[in-house]
PDB file of C-alpha atoms and ligand atoms in Angstrom:
ATOM      1  CA  MET A   6      11.196   6.060 -18.337  1.00 68.00           C
ATOM      2  CA  ALA A   7      11.621   5.032 -14.973  1.00 85.00           C
ATOM      3  CA  LEU A   8       8.252   5.427 -12.597  1.00 94.00           C
ATOM      4  CA  LYS A   9       7.414   7.900  -9.719  1.00 96.00           C
ATOM      5  CA  LYS A  10       8.488   6.124  -6.455  1.00 97.00           C
ATOM      6  CA  PHE A  11       5.895   6.528  -4.511  1.00 98.00           C
ATOM      7  CA  VAL A  12       5.820   6.078  -0.111  1.00 98.00           C
ATOM      8  CA  ALA A  13       2.918   5.106   1.873  1.00 98.00           C
ATOM      9  CA  GLY A  14       2.757   5.396   5.241  1.00 98.00           C
ATOM     10  CA  ASN A  15      -0.358   2.972   7.013  1.00 98.00           C
ATOM     11  CA  TRP A  16      -1.397   4.060  10.550  1.00 98.00           C
ATOM     12  CA  LYS A  17      -3.379   0.999  11.180  1.00 98.00           C
ATOM     13  CA  MET A  18      -5.006   1.498  14.566  1.00 98.00           C
ATOM     14  CA  HIS A  19      -2.969   4.652  15.439  1.00 98.00           C
ATOM     15  CA  GLY A  20      -3.911   8.457  15.806  1.00 97.00           C
ATOM     16  CA  LEU A  21      -6.464  11.057  17.533  1.00 97.00           C
ATOM     17  CA  SER A  22      -6.913  14.088  17.303  1.00 96.00           C
ATOM     18  CA  SER A  23      -4.295  15.049  18.583  1.00 97.00           C
ATOM     19  CA  ASP A  24      -1.488  13.599  15.966  1.00 97.00           C
ATOM     20  CA  LEU A  25      -2.528  15.693  13.131  1.00 98.00           C
ATOM     21  CA  GLU A  26       0.247  17.891  14.145  1.00 98.00           C
ATOM     22  CA  LYS A  27       2.224  15.133  12.788  1.00 98.00           C
ATOM     23  CA  ILE A  28       0.194  15.181   9.638  1.00 98.00           C
ATOM     24  CA  ARG A  29       1.337  18.317   8.808  1.00 98.00           C
ATOM     25  CA  ALA A  30       4.474  17.744   9.921  1.00 98.00           C
ATOM     26  CA  ILE A  31       4.624  14.832   7.424  1.00 98.00           C
ATOM     27  CA  ALA A  32       3.027  16.310   4.913  1.00 98.00           C
ATOM     28  CA  GLU A  33       4.618  19.600   4.752  1.00 98.00           C
ATOM     29  CA  ALA A  34       8.092  18.144   4.731  1.00 98.00           C
ATOM     30  CA  SER A  35       6.987  16.343   1.609  1.00 98.00           C
ATOM     31  CA  ARG A  36       6.859  19.133  -0.129  1.00 97.00           C
ATOM     32  CA  ASN A  37      10.766  19.059   0.058  1.00 98.00           C
ATOM     33  CA  TYR A  38      10.913  15.951  -2.490  1.00 98.00           C
ATOM     34  CA  PRO A  39       8.319  16.752  -4.842  1.00 97.00           C
ATOM     35  CA  ASN A  40       9.578  13.894  -7.573  1.00 97.00           C
ATOM     36  CA  VAL A  41       8.702  11.416  -4.960  1.00 98.00           C
ATOM     37  CA  ASP A  42       4.397  10.512  -4.532  1.00 98.00           C
ATOM     38  CA  VAL A  43       3.836  10.198  -0.780  1.00 98.00           C
ATOM     39  CA  ALA A  44       0.688   9.568   1.093  1.00 98.00           C
ATOM     40  CA  LEU A  45      -1.127   8.896   4.350  1.00 98.00           C
ATOM     41  CA  CYS A  46      -3.700   6.121   4.920  1.00 98.00           C
ATOM     42  CA  VAL A  47      -5.245   7.373   8.000  1.00 98.00           C
ATOM     43  CA  PRO A  48      -7.931   5.372  10.609  1.00 98.00           C
ATOM     44  CA  ALA A  49     -11.352   5.998   8.800  1.00 97.00           C
ATOM     45  CA  ILE A  50     -12.229   8.361  11.271  1.00 97.00           C
ATOM     46  CA  LEU A  51     -10.048  11.066  10.819  1.00 98.00           C
ATOM     47  CA  ILE A  52      -9.304  11.241   7.090  1.00 98.00           C
ATOM     48  CA  GLU A  53     -12.326  14.043   7.065  1.00 98.00           C
ATOM     49  CA  ARG A  54      -9.605  15.827   9.817  1.00 98.00           C
ATOM     50  CA  ALA A  55      -6.497  14.867   7.562  1.00 98.00           C
ATOM     51  CA  ALA A  56      -7.733  16.116   4.393  1.00 98.00           C
ATOM     52  CA  ARG A  57      -8.397  19.691   5.670  1.00 98.00           C
ATOM     53  CA  ALA A  58      -5.603  20.010   7.602  1.00 98.00           C
ATOM     54  CA  VAL A  59      -3.246  18.695   4.497  1.00 98.00           C
ATOM     55  CA  PRO A  60      -5.242  20.071   1.307  1.00 96.00           C
ATOM     56  CA  GLY A  61      -3.468  18.696  -2.366  1.00 96.00           C
ATOM     57  CA  PHE A  62      -1.956  15.805   0.010  1.00 98.00           C
ATOM     58  CA  ALA A  63      -3.338  12.340  -0.663  1.00 98.00           C
ATOM     59  CA  ILE A  64      -4.616  11.309   2.484  1.00 98.00           C
ATOM     60  CA  GLY A  65      -5.853   7.087   2.480  1.00 98.00           C
ATOM     61  CA  GLY A  66      -8.256   4.146   3.850  1.00 98.00           C
ATOM     62  CA  GLN A  67      -6.723   1.315   4.696  1.00 98.00           C
ATOM     63  CA  ASP A  68     -10.263  -0.402   3.483  1.00 98.00           C
ATOM     64  CA  VAL A  69     -13.219   0.192   1.828  1.00 98.00           C
ATOM     65  CA  HIS A  70     -16.468  -2.538   1.455  1.00 98.00           C
ATOM     66  CA  HIS A  71     -17.487  -4.110  -2.015  1.00 97.00           C
ATOM     67  CA  ALA A  72     -20.777  -3.327  -2.104  1.00 97.00           C
ATOM     68  CA  GLU A  73     -22.427   0.633  -3.044  1.00 95.00           C
ATOM     69  CA  LYS A  74     -24.416   1.227  -0.194  1.00 96.00           C
ATOM     70  CA  GLY A  75     -26.827  -1.029   2.911  1.00 96.00           C
ATOM     71  CA  ALA A  76     -26.817  -3.694   5.517  1.00 97.00           C
ATOM     72  CA  HIS A  77     -23.345  -3.278   6.453  1.00 97.00           C
ATOM     73  CA  THR A  78     -23.052  -2.578   9.934  1.00 96.00           C
ATOM     74  CA  GLY A  79     -19.497  -0.891  10.735  1.00 94.00           C
ATOM     75  CA  CYS A  80     -18.636  -0.665   6.850  1.00 96.00           C
ATOM     76  CA  MET A  81     -17.605   1.743   5.039  1.00 97.00           C
ATOM     77  CA  SER A  82     -18.051   1.949   1.078  1.00 98.00           C
ATOM     78  CA  ALA A  83     -16.131   3.677  -1.367  1.00 98.00           C
ATOM     79  CA  ALA A  84     -17.845   7.042  -1.769  1.00 98.00           C
ATOM     80  CA  MET A  85     -17.854   7.977   1.710  1.00 98.00           C
ATOM     81  CA  LEU A  86     -14.099   7.011   1.688  1.00 98.00           C
ATOM     82  CA  LEU A  87     -14.034   9.906  -1.050  1.00 98.00           C
ATOM     83  CA  ASP A  88     -17.125  11.901   0.432  1.00 98.00           C
ATOM     84  CA  ALA A  89     -14.462  12.173   3.246  1.00 98.00           C
ATOM     85  CA  GLY A  90     -11.365  13.350   1.755  1.00 98.00           C
ATOM     86  CA  ALA A  91      -9.681  10.450   0.899  1.00 98.00           C
ATOM     87  CA  SER A  92      -7.818  10.379  -2.145  1.00 98.00           C
ATOM     88  CA  LEU A  93      -7.003   6.017  -2.353  1.00 98.00           C
ATOM     89  CA  THR A  94      -7.487   3.396  -0.072  1.00 98.00           C
ATOM     90  CA  ILE A  95      -5.195  -0.380   0.792  1.00 98.00           C
ATOM     91  CA  VAL A  96      -7.555  -3.384  -0.029  1.00 98.00           C
ATOM     92  CA  GLY A  97      -6.634  -7.079   1.224  1.00 97.00           C
ATOM     93  CA  HIS A  98      -3.413  -6.256   4.344  1.00 97.00           C
ATOM     94  CA  SER A  99      -2.404  -9.204   5.533  1.00 95.00           C
ATOM     95  CA  GLU A 100      -3.781  -8.239   8.730  1.00 95.00           C
ATOM     96  CA  ARG A 101      -7.461  -7.802   7.522  1.00 94.00           C
ATOM     97  CA  ARG A 102      -6.718 -10.755   5.539  1.00 93.00           C
ATOM     98  CA  ASP A 103      -5.839 -12.684   8.514  1.00 90.00           C
ATOM     99  CA  ALA A 104      -7.987 -11.215  11.247  1.00 89.00           C
ATOM    100  CA  HIS A 105     -11.034 -10.456   9.266  1.00 92.00           C
ATOM    101  CA  ARG A 106     -10.800 -13.671   7.082  1.00 93.00           C
ATOM    102  CA  GLU A 107     -10.921 -11.986   3.553  1.00 95.00           C
ATOM    103  CA  SER A 108     -10.252 -13.705   0.364  1.00 96.00           C
ATOM    104  CA  ASP A 109      -8.830 -12.651  -2.753  1.00 97.00           C
ATOM    105  CA  THR A 110     -12.059 -12.971  -4.551  1.00 96.00           C
ATOM    106  CA  GLU A 111     -13.679 -10.257  -1.569  1.00 97.00           C
ATOM    107  CA  VAL A 112     -10.051  -8.515  -2.490  1.00 97.00           C
ATOM    108  CA  GLN A 113     -10.972  -8.397  -5.689  1.00 96.00           C
ATOM    109  CA  ALA A 114     -14.548  -7.195  -5.667  1.00 96.00           C
ATOM    110  CA  LYS A 115     -13.675  -4.264  -3.118  1.00 97.00           C
ATOM    111  CA  ALA A 116     -10.179  -3.384  -5.787  1.00 95.00           C
ATOM    112  CA  LYS A 117     -13.028  -3.289  -8.488  1.00 94.00           C
ATOM    113  CA  ALA A 118     -15.732  -1.048  -6.322  1.00 95.00           C
ATOM    114  CA  ALA A 119     -12.862   1.820  -4.816  1.00 95.00           C
ATOM    115  CA  LEU A 120     -11.803   2.626  -8.627  1.00 93.00           C
ATOM    116  CA  GLU A 121     -14.911   2.431 -10.122  1.00 92.00           C
ATOM    117  CA  CYS A 122     -15.615   5.455  -7.167  1.00 94.00           C
ATOM    118  CA  GLY A 123     -12.537   7.095  -7.960  1.00 94.00           C
ATOM    119  CA  LEU A 124     -10.680   6.422  -5.238  1.00 96.00           C
ATOM    120  CA  ASN A 125      -7.090   4.792  -6.378  1.00 96.00           C
ATOM    121  CA  LEU A 126      -5.215   1.315  -4.733  1.00 96.00           C
ATOM    122  CA  ILE A 127      -3.064   0.120  -2.884  1.00 97.00           C
ATOM    123  CA  LEU A 128      -3.219  -3.700  -3.302  1.00 97.00           C
ATOM    124  CA  CYS A 129      -1.656  -6.021  -0.583  1.00 98.00           C
ATOM    125  CA  VAL A 130      -0.139  -9.421  -1.137  1.00 98.00           C
ATOM    126  CA  GLY A 131       2.350 -11.446   0.206  1.00 97.00           C
ATOM    127  CA  GLU A 132       3.321 -15.052   2.005  1.00 97.00           C
ATOM    128  CA  SER A 133       3.827 -16.527   5.224  1.00 96.00           C
ATOM    129  CA  LEU A 134       6.490 -17.768   6.989  1.00 96.00           C
ATOM    130  CA  GLU A 135       5.334 -21.054   6.631  1.00 96.00           C
ATOM    131  CA  VAL A 136       4.946 -20.589   2.789  1.00 97.00           C
ATOM    132  CA  ARG A 137       8.050 -18.700   2.834  1.00 97.00           C
ATOM    133  CA  GLU A 138      10.351 -21.587   4.221  1.00 95.00           C
ATOM    134  CA  ARG A 139       8.790 -23.920   2.089  1.00 96.00           C
ATOM    135  CA  GLY A 140      10.218 -22.416  -0.655  1.00 97.00           C
ATOM    136  CA  ALA A 141       6.649 -21.597  -2.156  1.00 98.00           C
ATOM    137  CA  ALA A 142       6.763 -17.382  -2.052  1.00 98.00           C
ATOM    138  CA  VAL A 143       6.584 -16.732  -5.106  1.00 98.00           C
ATOM    139  CA  THR A 144       3.775 -19.260  -7.009  1.00 98.00           C
ATOM    140  CA  THR A 145       1.545 -18.360  -3.359  1.00 98.00           C
ATOM    141  CA  VAL A 146       1.674 -14.374  -4.277  1.00 98.00           C
ATOM    142  CA  ILE A 147       1.484 -14.795  -7.658  1.00 98.00           C
ATOM    143  CA  ALA A 148      -1.520 -17.146  -7.351  1.00 97.00           C
ATOM    144  CA  GLN A 149      -3.125 -14.086  -4.590  1.00 97.00           C
ATOM    145  CA  LEU A 150      -2.494 -11.330  -6.779  1.00 97.00           C
ATOM    146  CA  ASP A 151      -3.915 -13.088  -9.749  1.00 96.00           C
ATOM    147  CA  ALA A 152      -6.780 -13.422  -7.883  1.00 96.00           C
ATOM    148  CA  SER A 153      -7.028 -10.265  -6.448  1.00 96.00           C
ATOM    149  CA  ILE A 154      -6.052  -8.078  -8.806  1.00 93.00           C
ATOM    150  CA  PRO A 155      -8.562  -5.976 -10.564  1.00 87.00           C
ATOM    151  CA  HIS A 156      -9.630  -7.499 -14.582  1.00 80.00           C
ATOM    152  CA  GLU A 157     -10.412  -3.849 -16.009  1.00 73.00           C
ATOM    153  CA  SER A 158      -6.836  -2.723 -17.553  1.00 63.00           C
ATOM    154  CA  THR A 159      -5.154   0.500 -14.827  1.00 65.00           C
ATOM    155  CA  ASP A 160      -2.293   2.464 -14.621  1.00 63.00           C
ATOM    156  CA  GLU A 161       0.364   4.490 -12.542  1.00 60.00           C
ATOM    157  CA  ALA A 162      -1.823   6.414 -10.834  1.00 69.00           C
ATOM    158  CA  GLU A 163      -4.658   4.763 -10.235  1.00 90.00           C
ATOM    159  CA  LEU A 164      -3.228   0.986  -9.013  1.00 95.00           C
ATOM    160  CA  THR A 165      -0.500   0.302  -6.962  1.00 96.00           C
ATOM    161  CA  VAL A 166       0.361  -2.762  -5.774  1.00 97.00           C
ATOM    162  CA  ALA A 167       2.374  -3.653  -1.976  1.00 98.00           C
ATOM    163  CA  TYR A 168       4.235  -6.772  -1.825  1.00 98.00           C
ATOM    164  CA  GLU A 169       4.710  -7.374   2.096  1.00 98.00           C
ATOM    165  CA  PRO A 170       5.222 -10.826   3.007  1.00 98.00           C
ATOM    166  CA  ILE A 171       3.883 -11.462   6.249  1.00 96.00           C
ATOM    167  CA  TRP A 172       6.696 -12.516   8.635  1.00 96.00           C
ATOM    168  CA  ALA A 173       8.332  -9.281   7.731  1.00 96.00           C
ATOM    169  CA  ILE A 174       5.440  -7.230   8.712  1.00 95.00           C
ATOM    170  CA  GLY A 175       6.312  -5.028  12.289  1.00 93.00           C
ATOM    171  CA  THR A 176       8.888  -7.824  13.010  1.00 94.00           C
ATOM    172  CA  GLY A 177      12.364  -5.616  12.311  1.00 92.00           C
ATOM    173  CA  LYS A 178      12.874  -8.827   9.629  1.00 92.00           C
ATOM    174  CA  ILE A 179      12.802  -7.876   5.509  1.00 94.00           C
ATOM    175  CA  PRO A 180      13.690 -10.380   2.977  1.00 96.00           C
ATOM    176  CA  THR A 181      17.253 -10.759   1.511  1.00 97.00           C
ATOM    177  CA  VAL A 182      17.616  -8.133  -1.813  1.00 98.00           C
ATOM    178  CA  GLY A 183      17.927 -11.221  -3.862  1.00 98.00           C
ATOM    179  CA  GLU A 184      14.860 -12.481  -2.699  1.00 98.00           C
ATOM    180  CA  ILE A 185      12.908  -8.580  -2.800  1.00 98.00           C
ATOM    181  CA  ALA A 186      14.505  -8.534  -6.430  1.00 98.00           C
ATOM    182  CA  GLU A 187      13.182 -12.461  -7.463  1.00 98.00           C
ATOM    183  CA  MET A 188       9.516 -11.025  -5.974  1.00 98.00           C
ATOM    184  CA  HIS A 189       9.106  -8.095  -7.611  1.00 98.00           C
ATOM    185  CA  SER A 190       9.800  -9.094 -11.511  1.00 98.00           C
ATOM    186  CA  ALA A 191       7.238 -12.006 -11.081  1.00 98.00           C
ATOM    187  CA  ILE A 192       4.794  -9.617 -10.169  1.00 98.00           C
ATOM    188  CA  ARG A 193       5.986  -7.109 -12.581  1.00 97.00           C
ATOM    189  CA  GLU A 194       5.514 -10.105 -15.085  1.00 97.00           C
ATOM    190  CA  GLN A 195       2.118 -11.409 -13.860  1.00 96.00           C
ATOM    191  CA  LEU A 196       1.090  -7.147 -14.155  1.00 94.00           C
ATOM    192  CA  VAL A 197       2.244  -7.712 -17.955  1.00 93.00           C
ATOM    193  CA  HIS A 198       1.023 -10.554 -18.047  1.00 93.00           C
ATOM    194  CA  ARG A 199      -2.428  -9.470 -17.220  1.00 91.00           C
ATOM    195  CA  TYR A 200      -2.234  -5.491 -18.726  1.00 90.00           C
ATOM    196  CA  GLY A 201      -0.122  -5.736 -21.200  1.00 89.00           C
ATOM    197  CA  ALA A 202       2.076  -2.354 -21.676  1.00 90.00           C
ATOM    198  CA  ALA A 203       0.204  -0.597 -19.146  1.00 89.00           C
ATOM    199  CA  GLY A 204       1.258  -3.627 -16.266  1.00 92.00           C
ATOM    200  CA  ASN A 205       5.124  -1.393 -16.625  1.00 93.00           C
ATOM    201  CA  GLN A 206       3.155   1.337 -15.354  1.00 92.00           C
ATOM    202  CA  VAL A 207       1.449  -0.300 -11.996  1.00 94.00           C
ATOM    203  CA  ARG A 208       3.943   1.047  -9.185  1.00 96.00           C
ATOM    204  CA  ILE A 209       4.940  -1.858  -6.524  1.00 98.00           C
ATOM    205  CA  LEU A 210       6.204  -1.364  -3.196  1.00 98.00           C
ATOM    206  CA  TYR A 211       7.822  -3.441  -1.007  1.00 98.00           C
ATOM    207  CA  GLY A 212       6.133  -3.053   2.573  1.00 98.00           C
ATOM    208  CA  GLY A 213       8.029  -5.100   5.798  1.00 97.00           C
ATOM    209  CA  SER A 214      10.055  -3.267   8.098  1.00 96.00           C
ATOM    210  CA  VAL A 215      11.081  -0.218   6.144  1.00 98.00           C
ATOM    211  CA  LYS A 216      12.872   2.509   7.990  1.00 97.00           C
ATOM    212  CA  ALA A 217      15.614   4.678   7.706  1.00 97.00           C
ATOM    213  CA  SER A 218      18.189   2.425   7.416  1.00 97.00           C
ATOM    214  CA  ASN A 219      17.471  -0.264   5.280  1.00 97.00           C
ATOM    215  CA  ALA A 220      15.205   2.136   2.399  1.00 98.00           C
ATOM    216  CA  GLY A 221      17.874   3.830   0.414  1.00 98.00           C
ATOM    217  CA  GLU A 222      18.482   0.128  -0.242  1.00 98.00           C
ATOM    218  CA  ILE A 223      15.573  -1.599  -0.776  1.00 98.00           C
ATOM    219  CA  PHE A 224      14.836   1.708  -3.449  1.00 98.00           C
ATOM    220  CA  SER A 225      17.441   0.697  -5.464  1.00 97.00           C
ATOM    221  CA  ILE A 226      16.033  -2.808  -6.044  1.00 98.00           C
ATOM    222  CA  ALA A 227      14.848  -3.260  -9.480  1.00 96.00           C
ATOM    223  CA  ASP A 228      11.133  -3.173  -9.896  1.00 97.00           C
ATOM    224  CA  VAL A 229      10.861  -1.446  -5.993  1.00 98.00           C
ATOM    225  CA  ASN A 230       8.741   1.525  -7.230  1.00 98.00           C
ATOM    226  CA  GLY A 231       8.427   3.011  -3.289  1.00 98.00           C
ATOM    227  CA  ALA A 232       7.528   1.093  -0.071  1.00 98.00           C
ATOM    228  CA  LEU A 233       4.476   0.622   2.339  1.00 98.00           C
ATOM    229  CA  VAL A 234       4.884   1.984   5.626  1.00 98.00           C
ATOM    230  CA  GLY A 235       3.720   0.961   9.274  1.00 98.00           C
ATOM    231  CA  GLY A 236       5.262   1.799  12.660  1.00 97.00           C
ATOM    232  CA  ALA A 237       7.894   4.419  10.710  1.00 98.00           C
ATOM    233  CA  SER A 238       5.359   6.258   9.388  1.00 98.00           C
ATOM    234  CA  LEU A 239       3.681   7.285  12.000  1.00 98.00           C
ATOM    235  CA  LYS A 240       6.699  10.078  12.916  1.00 96.00           C
ATOM    236  CA  ALA A 241       7.834  12.652  10.496  1.00 98.00           C
ATOM    237  CA  ALA A 242      11.589  12.165  11.848  1.00 98.00           C
ATOM    238  CA  ASP A 243      11.051   8.699  10.946  1.00 98.00           C
ATOM    239  CA  PHE A 244       8.990   8.504   8.251  1.00 98.00           C
ATOM    240  CA  ILE A 245      10.311  12.038   6.011  1.00 98.00           C
ATOM    241  CA  PRO A 246      14.311   9.667   5.788  1.00 98.00           C
ATOM    242  CA  ILE A 247      12.166   7.083   4.154  1.00 98.00           C
ATOM    243  CA  VAL A 248      11.215   9.640   1.387  1.00 98.00           C
ATOM    244  CA  ALA A 249      14.307  11.409   1.200  1.00 98.00           C
ATOM    245  CA  ALA A 250      15.551   7.989   0.537  1.00 98.00           C
ATOM    246  CA  ALA A 251      13.412   7.775  -2.409  1.00 98.00           C
ATOM    247  CA  ALA A 252      14.082  10.868  -3.715  1.00 98.00           C
ATOM    248  CA  LEU A 253      17.363   9.800  -4.549  1.00 96.00           C
ATOM    249  CA  VAL A 254      17.367   6.904  -6.596  1.00 85.00           C
TER     250      VAL A 254
HETATM  251  P1  PGA B 575       5.697  -2.139   9.227  1.00 91.64           P
HETATM  252  O1  PGA B 575       4.478  -1.974   9.016  1.00 91.64           O
HETATM  253  O2  PGA B 575       6.389  -0.989   8.019  1.00 91.64           O
HETATM  254  O3  PGA B 575       5.300  -1.584  10.849  1.00 91.64           O
HETATM  255  O4  PGA B 575       6.323  -3.374   9.515  1.00 91.64           O
HETATM  256  C1  PGA B 575       4.686  -2.543   7.082  1.00 91.64           C
HETATM  257  C2  PGA B 575       2.837  -2.767   7.105  1.00 91.64           C
HETATM  258  O5  PGA B 575       2.329  -3.561   7.333  1.00 91.64           O
HETATM  259  O6  PGA B 575       2.012  -1.999   5.852  1.00 91.64           O
END
């Protein structure tokens, strides 16, 4: 059976109280597409207000600490995210892997902590332009995936993998259909290798410059089960057409 499409927005460091209206608009319009799962990952400080504003709609965090609690100034545990009303979190986004020097081992520990606490996960992997240009994209991403995904067997609801080529994030550039197809099929193969048949139930999102004008084509690629959307998730007018495109395939 085909996996239910999943479109998640990543607001990154955008969003103030005055933007709760935008979250409401997105949640409301998403109800018109019951065959697509939709979520917004907002700045941690907005999670509680967002979750209260849109009951029943999935609100997520963008990162989580691997420890349960302790002397980790400025960090948040999975239990804190859950307590604030989040039902999921992103881990391993390339902006954190780069700017915060997060290793695969660290990402894996974060993934484990989030799952153990009952948060669903969007785990990101992706190659740099330099890696793509020297023809090592697939091997690099599969090695990264293998070292970052949790060991425990998991399912469609709990674990989502997002393939996000770093050079496509926020740049307007996207890989060709063939490149996306090749990567998603390699990721699927690796998930099945790791989890057995359950690996077929893990959704694989594409992320990097997804917008209304390219979403339909991206969603029609085999093993693309949705999208992780940055810039185009900030306004309902940009985001909802992407959800609508996912509803069509
Ligand atoms: P973008 O970001 O859609 O703005 O390219 C995607 C992401 O970083 O998740």
